[in-house]
PDB file of C-alpha atoms in Angstrom:
ATOM      1  CA  MET A   1      35.857 106.948 127.504  1.00  0.00           C
ATOM      2  CA  SER A   2      36.875 110.233 128.798  1.00  0.00           C
ATOM      3  CA  SER A   3      39.584 111.318 130.103  1.00  0.00           C
ATOM      4  CA  GLU A   4      38.388 113.097 133.320  1.00  0.00           C
ATOM      5  CA  ALA A   5      36.180 109.524 133.713  1.00  0.00           C
ATOM      6  CA  VAL A   6      40.000 107.384 133.307  1.00  0.00           C
ATOM      7  CA  ILE A   7      41.823 109.609 135.639  1.00  0.00           C
ATOM      8  CA  LEU A   8      38.904 109.139 138.649  1.00  0.00           C
ATOM      9  CA  LEU A   9      39.137 104.808 138.373  1.00  0.00           C
ATOM     10  CA  GLU A  10      42.393 105.617 138.296  1.00  0.00           C
ATOM     11  CA  THR A  11      42.167 107.184 141.305  1.00  0.00           C
ATOM     12  CA  VAL A  12      40.088 105.508 142.378  1.00  0.00           C
ATOM     13  CA  ASN A  13      41.611 101.810 141.919  1.00  0.00           C
ATOM     14  CA  PHE A  14      44.856 103.017 143.654  1.00  0.00           C
ATOM     15  CA  ALA A  15      43.545 103.831 147.073  1.00  0.00           C
ATOM     16  CA  ALA A  16      41.697 100.472 146.818  1.00  0.00           C
ATOM     17  CA  GLU A  17      44.418  99.225 146.395  1.00  0.00           C
ATOM     18  CA  LYS A  18      46.214 100.613 149.527  1.00  0.00           C
ATOM     19  CA  HIS A  19      43.346 100.544 151.733  1.00  0.00           C
ATOM     20  CA  ARG A  20      42.908  96.756 150.351  1.00  0.00           C
ATOM     21  CA  ASN A  21      42.813  95.289 153.688  1.00  0.00           C
ATOM     22  CA  GLN A  22      41.322  98.543 156.157  1.00  0.00           C
ATOM     23  CA  ARG A  23      38.231  98.554 157.661  1.00  0.00           C
ATOM     24  CA  ARG A  24      36.545 101.338 159.283  1.00  0.00           C
ATOM     25  CA  LYS A  25      36.013 100.716 163.217  1.00  0.00           C
ATOM     26  CA  ASP A  26      31.872 100.926 163.300  1.00  0.00           C
ATOM     27  CA  ALA A  27      29.862  97.117 164.087  1.00  0.00           C
ATOM     28  CA  GLU A  28      29.857  96.385 160.521  1.00  0.00           C
ATOM     29  CA  GLN A  29      33.866  96.780 159.573  1.00  0.00           C
ATOM     30  CA  THR A  30      32.850  98.203 156.535  1.00  0.00           C
ATOM     31  CA  PRO A  31      35.945  98.366 154.216  1.00  0.00           C
ATOM     32  CA  TYR A  32      37.979 101.548 154.122  1.00  0.00           C
ATOM     33  CA  ILE A  33      37.525 102.346 150.594  1.00  0.00           C
ATOM     34  CA  ASN A  34      34.044 103.759 151.772  1.00  0.00           C
ATOM     35  CA  HIS A  35      35.124 106.669 152.792  1.00  0.00           C
ATOM     36  CA  PRO A  36      37.376 108.327 150.575  1.00  0.00           C
ATOM     37  CA  ILE A  37      34.505 107.444 147.917  1.00  0.00           C
ATOM     38  CA  GLY A  38      32.397 108.440 149.817  1.00  0.00           C
ATOM     39  CA  VAL A  39      34.034 111.842 150.496  1.00  0.00           C
ATOM     40  CA  ALA A  40      34.028 112.603 146.876  1.00  0.00           C
ATOM     41  CA  ARG A  41      30.760 111.732 145.646  1.00  0.00           C
ATOM     42  CA  ILE A  42      29.725 114.426 148.906  1.00  0.00           C
ATOM     43  CA  LEU A  43      32.280 116.910 147.020  1.00  0.00           C
ATOM     44  CA  SER A  44      30.290 116.007 143.098  1.00  0.00           C
ATOM     45  CA  HIS A  45      27.121 115.600 144.432  1.00  0.00           C
ATOM     46  CA  GLU A  46      25.852 117.475 146.744  1.00  0.00           C
ATOM     47  CA  GLY A  47      28.876 120.421 146.289  1.00  0.00           C
ATOM     48  CA  GLY A  48      28.770 120.344 142.699  1.00  0.00           C
ATOM     49  CA  ILE A  49      32.646 120.286 142.474  1.00  0.00           C
ATOM     50  CA  THR A  50      33.848 119.351 139.003  1.00  0.00           C
ATOM     51  CA  ASP A  51      37.391 119.854 139.713  1.00  0.00           C
ATOM     52  CA  ILE A  52      39.053 116.333 138.757  1.00  0.00           C
ATOM     53  CA  GLU A  53      42.102 117.581 141.283  1.00  0.00           C
ATOM     54  CA  VAL A  54      39.841 117.875 143.810  1.00  0.00           C
ATOM     55  CA  LEU A  55      37.910 115.084 143.852  1.00  0.00           C
ATOM     56  CA  GLN A  56      41.711 112.914 143.513  1.00  0.00           C
ATOM     57  CA  ALA A  57      42.355 114.175 146.392  1.00  0.00           C
ATOM     58  CA  ALA A  58      39.334 113.312 148.370  1.00  0.00           C
ATOM     59  CA  LEU A  59      39.962 109.723 146.576  1.00  0.00           C
ATOM     60  CA  LEU A  60      43.327 109.512 147.856  1.00  0.00           C
ATOM     61  CA  HIS A  61      43.022 112.268 151.059  1.00  0.00           C
ATOM     62  CA  ASP A  62      43.737 108.811 153.454  1.00  0.00           C
ATOM     63  CA  THR A  63      46.332 107.546 151.728  1.00  0.00           C
ATOM     64  CA  VAL A  64      49.868 108.683 153.611  1.00  0.00           C
ATOM     65  CA  GLU A  65      48.110 109.197 156.356  1.00  0.00           C
ATOM     66  CA  ASP A  66      46.998 105.543 157.312  1.00  0.00           C
ATOM     67  CA  THR A  67      48.865 103.193 154.914  1.00  0.00           C
ATOM     68  CA  ASP A  68      52.116 103.413 152.521  1.00  0.00           C
ATOM     69  CA  THR A  69      51.912 105.738 150.438  1.00  0.00           C
ATOM     70  CA  SER A  70      54.512 109.358 149.629  1.00  0.00           C
ATOM     71  CA  ILE A  71      53.540 111.953 148.803  1.00  0.00           C
ATOM     72  CA  GLY A  72      55.984 112.303 146.433  1.00  0.00           C
ATOM     73  CA  GLU A  73      53.987 108.639 145.313  1.00  0.00           C
ATOM     74  CA  LEU A  74      51.094 110.602 144.732  1.00  0.00           C
ATOM     75  CA  GLN A  75      52.573 113.699 142.708  1.00  0.00           C
ATOM     76  CA  ALA A  76      54.771 110.970 140.787  1.00  0.00           C
ATOM     77  CA  ILE A  77      51.613 109.133 139.458  1.00  0.00           C
ATOM     78  CA  PHE A  78      48.693 112.131 140.343  1.00  0.00           C
ATOM     79  CA  GLY A  79      50.449 115.455 139.151  1.00  0.00           C
ATOM     80  CA  GLN A  80      51.987 118.527 142.139  1.00  0.00           C
ATOM     81  CA  THR A  81      48.138 119.438 142.845  1.00  0.00           C
ATOM     82  CA  VAL A  82      46.620 117.364 144.158  1.00  0.00           C
ATOM     83  CA  ALA A  83      49.314 116.064 146.131  1.00  0.00           C
ATOM     84  CA  ARG A  84      49.499 119.643 147.560  1.00  0.00           C
ATOM     85  CA  ILE A  85      45.734 118.720 148.501  1.00  0.00           C
ATOM     86  CA  VAL A  86      46.286 115.762 150.005  1.00  0.00           C
ATOM     87  CA  GLN A  87      49.688 117.002 151.794  1.00  0.00           C
ATOM     88  CA  GLU A  88      47.423 119.987 153.020  1.00  0.00           C
ATOM     89  CA  VAL A  89      44.597 117.419 154.987  1.00  0.00           C
ATOM     90  CA  THR A  90      47.064 114.980 156.889  1.00  0.00           C
ATOM     91  CA  ASP A  91      47.485 114.559 159.742  1.00  0.00           C
ATOM     92  CA  ASP A  92      51.382 114.032 161.371  1.00  0.00           C
ATOM     93  CA  LYS A  93      50.633 110.656 163.015  1.00  0.00           C
ATOM     94  CA  ALA A  94      54.153 111.161 164.591  1.00  0.00           C
ATOM     95  CA  LEU A  95      52.519 113.536 166.776  1.00  0.00           C
ATOM     96  CA  PRO A  96      50.177 112.967 169.540  1.00  0.00           C
ATOM     97  CA  LYS A  97      46.732 112.796 168.776  1.00  0.00           C
ATOM     98  CA  HIS A  98      45.461 116.101 170.842  1.00  0.00           C
ATOM     99  CA  GLU A  99      47.806 117.306 168.986  1.00  0.00           C
ATOM    100  CA  ARG A 100      46.572 116.454 165.436  1.00  0.00           C
ATOM    101  CA  LYS A 101      43.676 117.458 166.804  1.00  0.00           C
ATOM    102  CA  ARG A 102      44.665 120.899 167.760  1.00  0.00           C
ATOM    103  CA  GLN A 103      46.123 121.738 164.281  1.00  0.00           C
ATOM    104  CA  GLN A 104      43.425 120.798 162.287  1.00  0.00           C
ATOM    105  CA  VAL A 105      41.260 123.098 164.133  1.00  0.00           C
ATOM    106  CA  GLU A 106      45.158 126.090 163.886  1.00  0.00           C
ATOM    107  CA  HIS A 107      45.647 125.072 160.212  1.00  0.00           C
ATOM    108  CA  ALA A 108      42.167 125.217 158.877  1.00  0.00           C
ATOM    109  CA  PRO A 109      41.631 128.484 157.666  1.00  0.00           C
ATOM    110  CA  HIS A 110      44.880 129.014 155.873  1.00  0.00           C
ATOM    111  CA  ALA A 111      44.433 125.905 153.521  1.00  0.00           C
ATOM    112  CA  SER A 112      43.916 125.847 149.853  1.00  0.00           C
ATOM    113  CA  HIS A 113      40.502 126.724 148.397  1.00  0.00           C
ATOM    114  CA  GLN A 114      40.906 122.969 147.047  1.00  0.00           C
ATOM    115  CA  ALA A 115      42.117 121.801 150.825  1.00  0.00           C
ATOM    116  CA  LYS A 116      38.957 123.042 152.273  1.00  0.00           C
ATOM    117  CA  LEU A 117      36.350 121.714 149.906  1.00  0.00           C
ATOM    118  CA  VAL A 118      38.069 118.043 150.943  1.00  0.00           C
ATOM    119  CA  LYS A 119      38.221 118.915 154.369  1.00  0.00           C
ATOM    120  CA  LEU A 120      34.407 120.184 154.441  1.00  0.00           C
ATOM    121  CA  ALA A 121      33.373 116.625 153.083  1.00  0.00           C
ATOM    122  CA  ASP A 122      35.708 114.890 155.262  1.00  0.00           C
ATOM    123  CA  LYS A 123      33.857 116.254 158.572  1.00  0.00           C
ATOM    124  CA  LEU A 124      30.303 115.908 156.728  1.00  0.00           C
ATOM    125  CA  TYR A 125      31.001 112.317 156.045  1.00  0.00           C
ATOM    126  CA  ASN A 126      32.030 111.307 158.938  1.00  0.00           C
ATOM    127  CA  LEU A 127      30.019 112.571 160.888  1.00  0.00           C
ATOM    128  CA  ARG A 128      27.352 111.194 159.377  1.00  0.00           C
ATOM    129  CA  ASP A 129      28.847 108.182 159.907  1.00  0.00           C
ATOM    130  CA  LEU A 130      29.132 108.686 163.713  1.00  0.00           C
ATOM    131  CA  ASN A 131      25.349 109.630 163.375  1.00  0.00           C
ATOM    132  CA  ARG A 132      24.368 105.773 161.341  1.00  0.00           C
ATOM    133  CA  CYS A 133      27.351 103.947 163.696  1.00  0.00           C
ATOM    134  CA  THR A 134      29.083 103.990 166.889  1.00  0.00           C
ATOM    135  CA  PRO A 135      32.309 103.270 166.266  1.00  0.00           C
ATOM    136  CA  THR A 136      33.380 100.062 168.730  1.00  0.00           C
ATOM    137  CA  GLY A 137      34.470 101.657 171.963  1.00  0.00           C
ATOM    138  CA  TRP A 138      33.103 104.832 171.855  1.00  0.00           C
ATOM    139  CA  SER A 139      31.118 106.132 174.441  1.00  0.00           C
ATOM    140  CA  ALA A 140      27.985 109.123 173.189  1.00  0.00           C
ATOM    141  CA  GLU A 141      30.611 111.615 175.329  1.00  0.00           C
ATOM    142  CA  ARG A 142      32.999 110.870 173.340  1.00  0.00           C
ATOM    143  CA  VAL A 143      30.494 111.117 169.969  1.00  0.00           C
ATOM    144  CA  GLN A 144      29.845 114.138 171.269  1.00  0.00           C
ATOM    145  CA  GLU A 145      33.389 115.536 171.646  1.00  0.00           C
ATOM    146  CA  TYR A 146      34.272 114.553 167.831  1.00  0.00           C
ATOM    147  CA  PHE A 147      31.294 116.711 166.995  1.00  0.00           C
ATOM    148  CA  VAL A 148      32.068 120.004 169.209  1.00  0.00           C
ATOM    149  CA  TRP A 149      36.006 119.347 168.235  1.00  0.00           C
ATOM    150  CA  ALA A 150      35.015 119.095 164.329  1.00  0.00           C
ATOM    151  CA  ALA A 151      32.620 121.967 164.147  1.00  0.00           C
ATOM    152  CA  GLN A 152      35.842 124.176 165.812  1.00  0.00           C
ATOM    153  CA  VAL A 153      37.477 122.609 162.733  1.00  0.00           C
ATOM    154  CA  VAL A 154      34.547 123.458 160.454  1.00  0.00           C
ATOM    155  CA  ARG A 155      34.523 127.027 161.557  1.00  0.00           C
ATOM    156  CA  GLY A 156      37.602 127.773 160.074  1.00  0.00           C
ATOM    157  CA  LEU A 157      36.623 126.772 156.965  1.00  0.00           C
ATOM    158  CA  ARG A 158      33.641 129.061 156.478  1.00  0.00           C
ATOM    159  CA  GLY A 159      33.218 130.272 153.167  1.00  0.00           C
ATOM    160  CA  THR A 160      34.245 127.486 151.343  1.00  0.00           C
ATOM    161  CA  ASN A 161      31.694 125.972 149.768  1.00  0.00           C
ATOM    162  CA  PRO A 162      27.683 127.518 151.297  1.00  0.00           C
ATOM    163  CA  ALA A 163      25.872 123.900 150.048  1.00  0.00           C
ATOM    164  CA  LEU A 164      28.106 121.602 151.972  1.00  0.00           C
ATOM    165  CA  GLU A 165      28.804 123.862 155.154  1.00  0.00           C
ATOM    166  CA  ARG A 166      25.007 124.066 154.946  1.00  0.00           C
ATOM    167  CA  HIS A 167      24.538 119.962 156.258  1.00  0.00           C
ATOM    168  CA  LEU A 168      26.895 120.425 158.578  1.00  0.00           C
ATOM    169  CA  GLU A 169      25.545 123.411 160.230  1.00  0.00           C
ATOM    170  CA  GLU A 170      22.192 121.281 160.593  1.00  0.00           C
ATOM    171  CA  LEU A 171      24.123 117.815 161.996  1.00  0.00           C
ATOM    172  CA  PHE A 172      25.425 120.621 164.513  1.00  0.00           C
ATOM    173  CA  LYS A 173      22.290 121.933 165.510  1.00  0.00           C
ATOM    174  CA  GLN A 174      20.993 118.329 165.910  1.00  0.00           C
ATOM    175  CA  ARG A 175      24.132 118.025 168.246  1.00  0.00           C
ATOM    176  CA  GLY A 176      23.488 120.760 170.391  1.00  0.00           C
ATOM    177  CA  VAL A 177      26.765 122.533 168.697  1.00  0.00           C
ATOM    178  CA  GLU A 178      27.119 125.563 167.984  1.00  0.00           C
ATOM    179  CA  LEU A 179      29.319 126.235 165.105  1.00  0.00           C
TER     180      LEU A 179
END
């Protein structure tokens, strides 16, 4: 087995362990790990990304935000670059939700290219998921508001990956959201 395959499997295993008891907010309560795996797959399959550190960061992108994982732990296990990318896409949960969302819009244009790739794939996965199944307790208006906010974030990520951006543009167009 190639060393990159081993690295990715170790990363998937770490993420799966960290997210093992978490579920998505859809009616089926999909295992949460499907999300970071899906984000990494979007990057590789649809975005043509082969950068192993970007794929690792995609697999780990919610571990600091949603589990007991620290940036230091990621740095020790996966290296400085992966930890930096994850840190760039991690919201500060100590802040109110509206402030976290505002900061995502504000910080998007200033993120590294690698972090922008992860953010694009994350938004693409989440928007597709919202089209597939509305989360428990979400109204149609809340879903539409998420699309409008996501478009604001994606505007700051333009010029990062034309293939991913085309998929996002189509989703926004279907919802009547201006990008």
